[in-house]
Amino acid sequence: MTDTYLPGGRWRLWEQFALRGPGFPADGVLRLAPAGLAEAADKFAPDEQLGGERWSEFAGLFADAAVETAEALQDIARTPAFREAVAWQNRPVLDSGVTPFLNWTPTAAGRTSMPRQREELVAHYWQRFCVKNDTIGFFGPVGWGRWDGAVDGVEIRPGTGLVADSTVYWASWAIDALAALIGADPAVRGWVAPRRVPFVRLDGLLVTVPGRRPQAVTAEEAAVLSRCDGVRTALGIAAELPGTDVPGVLEELVARRWAQWRLEIPAGTHPERDLRAWLERIGDDAVRICGLAALDALEAGRARVGAAAGAEAVVAELTELEQAFVALTDTAAVREKSSGTAPCRALVYADCRRSATALLGPAVRDALAPLEPLLTSAGWLTARLAEAVLAGARPVYDRLAAEGPVDLAAFWFACMPVLHGDARRAAGELQQDFRDRWARILAPAPGERRIDLPLERIADGVREQFGGPGGGWTAARYLSPDVMIAAEGPDAVARGAFTLVLGELHLASNTLGASLFVHQHPDRAELLAETTRDHPGPRLLPLLPKEHRSRLSARVKYALTRPEDYQVALVDLTADPARPRTVRSADVAVVERDGELRVVLPDGAEFPAVDVFAHVLTTLAMDLFQVLPEGDHTPRVTVDRLVVARETWRLPAAAAGFATEKDEGRRFVRARRWREEHGLPRFVFVVSPTESRPFYVDFDSPVYVNILAKAMRRLAGKDPDGRLVVSEMLPTPEQTWLTDDQGRRYTSELRFVAVDED
């Protein structure tokens, strides 16, 4: 492996990095900015009344441009790739919005409310497909790259076509629904392996649940519960305990919530494989064949979806698969979106690997030098967060230890008020402290729009403000920065004509370990080798629920777990129970060693207790990194040639008068005045509390101004004091260097993994 260290030698970058970018060329969005219209709009003086002959001339120009834009949007909507992308995202929209839009003939008089809404619909999808560095399907394929000392700047190897490989995956909830159907058959239940609930401890004839007194059980109940390991089937347990009414005892254990006796599929990228493996172990031919037939029917449908090409074929196959699923499981084929729904709402999703790969050379590595103090300050942040959580957890341990030996289940549940109360408050206070320390380093002046500082000054300030060890828990050794290269092409990078732009900095997480990346890598063993270099010994990894709201699903599940790693089930046992080194929290001891809380596993292995809180800590940390306060305006901050913060505005939606303007032409002119008043650039990204994702706005494009105005009206209607967060787009659509084999250029970002080696 190639060693790539940032200055100082503390932070090592993985040789592998992800290349994220959309599936449509960046210049696609520029088609929706009519030539000359912005210049004509800007000829009106800031306080000039929009009327009279000059206005009539502009109104005619605007009407013609609006028709041209509608025709351009229709050309986009006819594109097979666009239609197929929409089919994957929200295929009912094709019938309800896209098809009626294509059947309409654009005219100035005919641009009534509904056609305009359909224009905005197409434009909204188009901006996502062209300039959002999402990772999903062929319209956001996963690319890869590596460091190469022989490369000047950046080298692109475009490969053939856009996508090298594509796979259709099941959403875990879909296979769970099929498993529930199969498991409901009384003939199947004997082949299901019951499981002791992870936080239930069995000690002789006593059962202990956190927060409750131990309860005595009979010898038969203890014998059955001790065998509920998720591996022995109910029939197998009955064979080991002749004379015991095993089904009756199991029902009692389930009723007391000490055991689970249902068909559970382990969390993973390929749940159908686990279900098939279980079915094939059933000794009853009739039961096995029936279950496999149901799975085979759905699998055939998934295969047809994967082979479908074009929107019509994708829609047809997805529809047929959903109909088969509903008929088989009597379960809705699409889950309703809610605050508790994980991202995968459809039965299946597609992930793809980009054909293009990238090589980065020393020039880019050297320009990344300002990352070092940023990462060091982030390490300080995670270390202080861990200290705060452990400070709250220590009295909990002391209280439990005063009553006797402490098991992890009791400790975990007793720490809930700390993790969901005190720790959140501590995180907020820590974030403010973090900002204050950075303010002392950057010393921004009121109204300042650009802060340009040399690395030496930043490095000195970070040493002063953020000295001391970092990390805090094992996963916190990882930081995953997203970096964009603003350049007009690979040649410009080689000449040194480029700027780096820091996007998100993901704290305490190796995000390339997520399933959506790992399973799109051409050689997973390379990623595992990188992991082993970071962690030569075993790790302790807490098991997570299969899904939880917007941040946890099969796609983002950590997929670089090695056989030597331990997994501990705190509440949910979502791994394969037969996997070695999978332990239940009730079977893990918590002890004190030399002033440090440690967990001791059944085989004697020990780990810092803080690692048990890893997911909670990472969740708390992920939004804490902000080097500037959240004011009405924050400047762009550049260190050497790395932009570490883009210029940002927080603007009240209700105060933007153009948003309520009825006339489109006047709205466009007033929006440009509003933009000039606030000093906004032409291209921005906007975040609104009422919108599900950030969206792109080009102030030279009336259709994107209309989308912005609608978002403002929606926010103002919900919250009169609501504010939009507007950030400069950097790089802009013209500053792109990622190309395909046709020479088309795409926006992109590089996701690195940095490892703290202190």
Short mmCIF file of N, CA, C and O in Angstrom, two decimals, residues 663-733:
data_model
loop_
_atom_site.label_atom_id
_atom_site.label_comp_id
_atom_site.label_asym_id
_atom_site.label_seq_id
_atom_site.Cartn_x
_atom_site.Cartn_y
_atom_site.Cartn_z
N ASP A 663 -46.49 37.69 -10.78
CA ASP A 663 -46.01 37.72 -12.16
C ASP A 663 -44.60 37.12 -12.23
O ASP A 663 -43.69 37.57 -11.51
N GLU A 664 -44.40 36.14 -13.10
CA GLU A 664 -43.11 35.45 -13.16
C GLU A 664 -41.97 36.37 -13.55
O GLU A 664 -40.86 36.28 -13.00
N GLY A 665 -42.22 37.25 -14.52
CA GLY A 665 -41.17 38.15 -14.96
C GLY A 665 -40.74 39.09 -13.85
O GLY A 665 -39.55 39.31 -13.62
N ARG A 666 -41.70 39.68 -13.17
CA ARG A 666 -41.37 40.57 -12.05
C ARG A 666 -40.69 39.79 -10.92
O ARG A 666 -39.79 40.30 -10.25
N ARG A 667 -41.15 38.57 -10.70
CA ARG A 667 -40.51 37.73 -9.67
C ARG A 667 -39.04 37.53 -10.00
O ARG A 667 -38.17 37.61 -9.12
N PHE A 668 -38.74 37.28 -11.27
CA PHE A 668 -37.36 37.03 -11.68
C PHE A 668 -36.51 38.28 -11.46
O PHE A 668 -35.40 38.20 -10.89
N VAL A 669 -37.01 39.45 -11.87
CA VAL A 669 -36.25 40.69 -11.70
C VAL A 669 -36.06 40.99 -10.22
O VAL A 669 -34.96 41.36 -9.77
N ARG A 670 -37.11 40.83 -9.44
CA ARG A 670 -37.01 41.14 -8.01
C ARG A 670 -36.09 40.14 -7.29
O ARG A 670 -35.40 40.50 -6.33
N ALA A 671 -36.10 38.90 -7.75
CA ALA A 671 -35.19 37.91 -7.16
C ALA A 671 -33.75 38.28 -7.42
O ALA A 671 -32.87 38.12 -6.55
N ARG A 672 -33.47 38.81 -8.59
CA ARG A 672 -32.10 39.22 -8.89
C ARG A 672 -31.71 40.45 -8.07
O ARG A 672 -30.56 40.58 -7.64
N ARG A 673 -32.67 41.33 -7.83
CA ARG A 673 -32.39 42.46 -6.94
C ARG A 673 -32.10 41.96 -5.52
O ARG A 673 -31.18 42.45 -4.84
N TRP A 674 -32.90 40.99 -5.07
CA TRP A 674 -32.70 40.41 -3.73
C TRP A 674 -31.33 39.75 -3.64
O TRP A 674 -30.63 39.91 -2.64
N ARG A 675 -30.98 39.06 -4.68
CA ARG A 675 -29.66 38.42 -4.73
C ARG A 675 -28.55 39.47 -4.64
O ARG A 675 -27.57 39.33 -3.89
N GLU A 676 -28.69 40.55 -5.40
CA GLU A 676 -27.68 41.61 -5.39
C GLU A 676 -27.61 42.29 -4.02
O GLU A 676 -26.52 42.62 -3.52
N GLU A 677 -28.75 42.48 -3.42
CA GLU A 677 -28.80 43.12 -2.11
C GLU A 677 -27.99 42.34 -1.08
O GLU A 677 -27.31 42.92 -0.23
N HIS A 678 -28.06 41.02 -1.14
CA HIS A 678 -27.37 40.18 -0.16
C HIS A 678 -25.99 39.74 -0.62
O HIS A 678 -25.28 39.06 0.14
N GLY A 679 -25.62 40.11 -1.84
CA GLY A 679 -24.30 39.74 -2.34
C GLY A 679 -24.15 38.27 -2.64
O GLY A 679 -23.06 37.70 -2.49
N LEU A 680 -25.23 37.63 -3.08
CA LEU A 680 -25.19 36.20 -3.36
C LEU A 680 -24.56 35.94 -4.72
O LEU A 680 -24.75 36.72 -5.66
N PRO A 681 -23.85 34.83 -4.89
CA PRO A 681 -23.33 34.48 -6.20
C PRO A 681 -24.44 33.93 -7.10
O PRO A 681 -25.56 33.70 -6.65
N ARG A 682 -24.10 33.70 -8.35
CA ARG A 682 -25.10 33.19 -9.29
C ARG A 682 -25.57 31.80 -8.88
O ARG A 682 -26.76 31.51 -8.91
N PHE A 683 -24.64 30.92 -8.52
CA PHE A 683 -24.97 29.53 -8.21
C PHE A 683 -24.92 29.32 -6.70
O PHE A 683 -23.91 29.64 -6.06
N VAL A 684 -25.98 28.78 -6.13
CA VAL A 684 -26.01 28.50 -4.69
C VAL A 684 -26.71 27.17 -4.45
O VAL A 684 -27.42 26.63 -5.31
N PHE A 685 -26.50 26.66 -3.25
CA PHE A 685 -27.32 25.57 -2.73
C PHE A 685 -28.11 26.10 -1.55
O PHE A 685 -27.61 26.91 -0.76
N VAL A 686 -29.35 25.63 -1.43
CA VAL A 686 -30.27 26.14 -0.43
C VAL A 686 -30.75 24.98 0.45
O VAL A 686 -31.12 23.92 -0.07
N VAL A 687 -30.75 25.22 1.75
CA VAL A 687 -31.30 24.26 2.70
C VAL A 687 -32.47 24.94 3.39
O VAL A 687 -32.35 26.06 3.90
N SER A 688 -33.60 24.24 3.40
CA SER A 688 -34.79 24.77 4.05
C SER A 688 -35.37 23.71 4.98
O SER A 688 -35.38 22.53 4.62
N PRO A 689 -35.86 24.10 6.15
CA PRO A 689 -36.46 23.11 7.06
C PRO A 689 -37.65 22.37 6.46
O PRO A 689 -37.99 21.28 6.93
N THR A 690 -38.27 22.94 5.44
CA THR A 690 -39.44 22.30 4.85
C THR A 690 -39.11 21.44 3.64
O THR A 690 -40.01 20.81 3.07
N GLU A 691 -37.86 21.41 3.22
CA GLU A 691 -37.47 20.61 2.05
C GLU A 691 -36.64 19.42 2.51
O GLU A 691 -35.83 19.53 3.44
N SER A 692 -36.82 18.29 1.85
CA SER A 692 -36.15 17.07 2.30
C SER A 692 -34.65 17.08 2.03
O SER A 692 -33.88 16.42 2.73
N ARG A 693 -34.22 17.82 1.01
CA ARG A 693 -32.80 17.84 0.65
C ARG A 693 -32.38 19.25 0.25
O ARG A 693 -33.21 20.06 -0.18
N PRO A 694 -31.09 19.55 0.33
CA PRO A 694 -30.60 20.81 -0.25
C PRO A 694 -30.89 20.83 -1.75
O PRO A 694 -30.90 19.78 -2.40
N PHE A 695 -31.12 22.01 -2.30
CA PHE A 695 -31.37 22.10 -3.73
C PHE A 695 -30.58 23.25 -4.34
O PHE A 695 -30.22 24.22 -3.67
N TYR A 696 -30.31 23.09 -5.62
CA TYR A 696 -29.48 24.02 -6.40
C TYR A 696 -30.35 25.15 -6.94
O TYR A 696 -31.51 24.92 -7.35
N VAL A 697 -29.80 26.35 -6.93
CA VAL A 697 -30.47 27.50 -7.54
C VAL A 697 -29.48 28.24 -8.41
O VAL A 697 -28.35 28.53 -7.98
N ASP A 698 -29.90 28.54 -9.62
CA ASP A 698 -29.16 29.41 -10.54
C ASP A 698 -30.00 30.66 -10.71
O ASP A 698 -31.11 30.61 -11.25
N PHE A 699 -29.50 31.81 -10.26
CA PHE A 699 -30.29 33.04 -10.32
C PHE A 699 -30.42 33.57 -11.74
O PHE A 699 -31.15 34.54 -11.96
N ASP A 700 -29.74 32.96 -12.71
CA ASP A 700 -29.95 33.30 -14.12
C ASP A 700 -31.07 32.48 -14.74
O ASP A 700 -31.40 32.67 -15.91
N SER A 701 -31.66 31.55 -13.96
CA SER A 701 -32.66 30.63 -14.48
C SER A 701 -34.01 30.90 -13.83
O SER A 701 -34.18 30.67 -12.63
N PRO A 702 -35.01 31.36 -14.59
CA PRO A 702 -36.32 31.62 -13.99
C PRO A 702 -36.95 30.40 -13.33
O PRO A 702 -37.58 30.52 -12.29
N VAL A 703 -36.76 29.21 -13.91
CA VAL A 703 -37.41 28.04 -13.33
C VAL A 703 -36.81 27.71 -11.97
O VAL A 703 -37.53 27.31 -11.04
N TYR A 704 -35.51 27.92 -11.79
CA TYR A 704 -34.92 27.66 -10.48
C TYR A 704 -35.25 28.78 -9.49
O TYR A 704 -35.34 28.54 -8.28
N VAL A 705 -35.44 30.00 -9.98
CA VAL A 705 -35.94 31.07 -9.12
C VAL A 705 -37.35 30.73 -8.64
O VAL A 705 -37.70 30.94 -7.47
N ASN A 706 -38.18 30.18 -9.54
CA ASN A 706 -39.53 29.78 -9.14
C ASN A 706 -39.51 28.70 -8.07
O ASN A 706 -40.31 28.72 -7.12
N ILE A 707 -38.60 27.74 -8.20
CA ILE A 707 -38.48 26.68 -7.20
C ILE A 707 -38.06 27.26 -5.86
O ILE A 707 -38.58 26.89 -4.80
N LEU A 708 -37.13 28.21 -5.89
CA LEU A 708 -36.70 28.88 -4.66
C LEU A 708 -37.87 29.64 -4.03
O LEU A 708 -38.08 29.57 -2.82
N ALA A 709 -38.61 30.37 -4.85
CA ALA A 709 -39.73 31.16 -4.33
C ALA A 709 -40.77 30.26 -3.69
O ALA A 709 -41.32 30.58 -2.62
N LYS A 710 -41.05 29.13 -4.31
CA LYS A 710 -42.03 28.21 -3.73
C LYS A 710 -41.54 27.68 -2.38
O LYS A 710 -42.33 27.56 -1.43
N ALA A 711 -40.26 27.34 -2.29
CA ALA A 711 -39.72 26.87 -1.02
C ALA A 711 -39.82 27.95 0.05
O ALA A 711 -40.09 27.66 1.22
N MET A 712 -39.60 29.20 -0.34
CA MET A 712 -39.70 30.30 0.61
C MET A 712 -41.14 30.47 1.10
O MET A 712 -41.38 30.67 2.30
N ARG A 713 -42.09 30.39 0.19
CA ARG A 713 -43.49 30.53 0.60
C ARG A 713 -43.89 29.39 1.54
O ARG A 713 -44.60 29.61 2.53
N ARG A 714 -43.42 28.19 1.23
CA ARG A 714 -43.75 27.04 2.07
C ARG A 714 -43.18 27.22 3.48
O ARG A 714 -43.86 26.97 4.47
N LEU A 715 -41.93 27.69 3.56
CA LEU A 715 -41.31 27.88 4.87
C LEU A 715 -41.97 29.02 5.63
O LEU A 715 -42.27 28.89 6.83
N ALA A 716 -42.23 30.13 4.96
CA ALA A 716 -42.86 31.27 5.63
C ALA A 716 -44.25 30.91 6.13
O ALA A 716 -44.68 31.39 7.19
N GLY A 717 -44.97 30.06 5.37
CA GLY A 717 -46.29 29.65 5.81
C GLY A 717 -46.25 28.76 7.03
O GLY A 717 -47.14 28.81 7.88
N LYS A 718 -45.19 27.97 7.15
CA LYS A 718 -45.06 27.07 8.30
C LYS A 718 -44.46 27.78 9.50
O LYS A 718 -44.87 27.54 10.64
N ASP A 719 -43.49 28.64 9.23
CA ASP A 719 -42.79 29.35 10.32
C ASP A 719 -42.45 30.75 9.85
O ASP A 719 -41.51 30.95 9.08
N PRO A 720 -43.20 31.76 10.29
CA PRO A 720 -42.94 33.13 9.83
C PRO A 720 -41.52 33.61 10.12
O PRO A 720 -41.03 34.52 9.45
N ASP A 721 -40.86 33.00 11.09
CA ASP A 721 -39.49 33.39 11.42
C ASP A 721 -38.46 32.45 10.80
O ASP A 721 -37.26 32.56 11.08
N GLY A 722 -38.92 31.51 9.97
CA GLY A 722 -38.02 30.51 9.40
C GLY A 722 -36.97 31.11 8.47
O GLY A 722 -37.23 32.09 7.76
N ARG A 723 -35.80 30.52 8.49
CA ARG A 723 -34.69 31.01 7.67
C ARG A 723 -34.19 29.91 6.74
O ARG A 723 -34.14 28.74 7.11
N LEU A 724 -33.80 30.33 5.56
CA LEU A 724 -33.10 29.48 4.61
C LEU A 724 -31.60 29.60 4.84
O LEU A 724 -31.10 30.68 5.16
N VAL A 725 -30.90 28.50 4.64
CA VAL A 725 -29.44 28.54 4.65
C VAL A 725 -28.98 28.47 3.20
O VAL A 725 -29.25 27.50 2.50
N VAL A 726 -28.32 29.52 2.75
CA VAL A 726 -27.88 29.65 1.36
C VAL A 726 -26.36 29.63 1.35
O VAL A 726 -25.71 30.45 2.01
N SER A 727 -25.80 28.70 0.60
CA SER A 727 -24.34 28.57 0.51
C SER A 727 -23.89 28.69 -0.92
O SER A 727 -24.56 28.20 -1.84
N GLU A 728 -22.75 29.34 -1.11
CA GLU A 728 -22.21 29.45 -2.46
C GLU A 728 -21.90 28.06 -3.01
O GLU A 728 -21.45 27.17 -2.28
N MET A 729 -22.19 27.87 -4.29
CA MET A 729 -21.83 26.62 -4.95
C MET A 729 -20.37 26.71 -5.36
O MET A 729 -19.98 27.58 -6.12
N LEU A 730 -19.59 25.81 -4.81
CA LEU A 730 -18.16 25.81 -5.10
C LEU A 730 -17.68 24.37 -5.00
O LEU A 730 -17.82 23.76 -3.92
N PRO A 731 -17.19 23.80 -6.09
CA PRO A 731 -17.01 24.33 -7.43
C PRO A 731 -18.35 24.63 -8.13
O PRO A 731 -19.37 24.07 -7.76
N THR A 732 -18.29 25.46 -9.15
CA THR A 732 -19.46 25.77 -9.97
C THR A 732 -19.58 24.74 -11.09
O THR A 732 -18.66 23.94 -11.30
N PRO A 733 -20.68 24.73 -11.84
CA PRO A 733 -20.82 23.74 -12.91
C PRO A 733 -19.71 23.79 -13.96
O PRO A 733 -19.43 22.77 -14.61
#
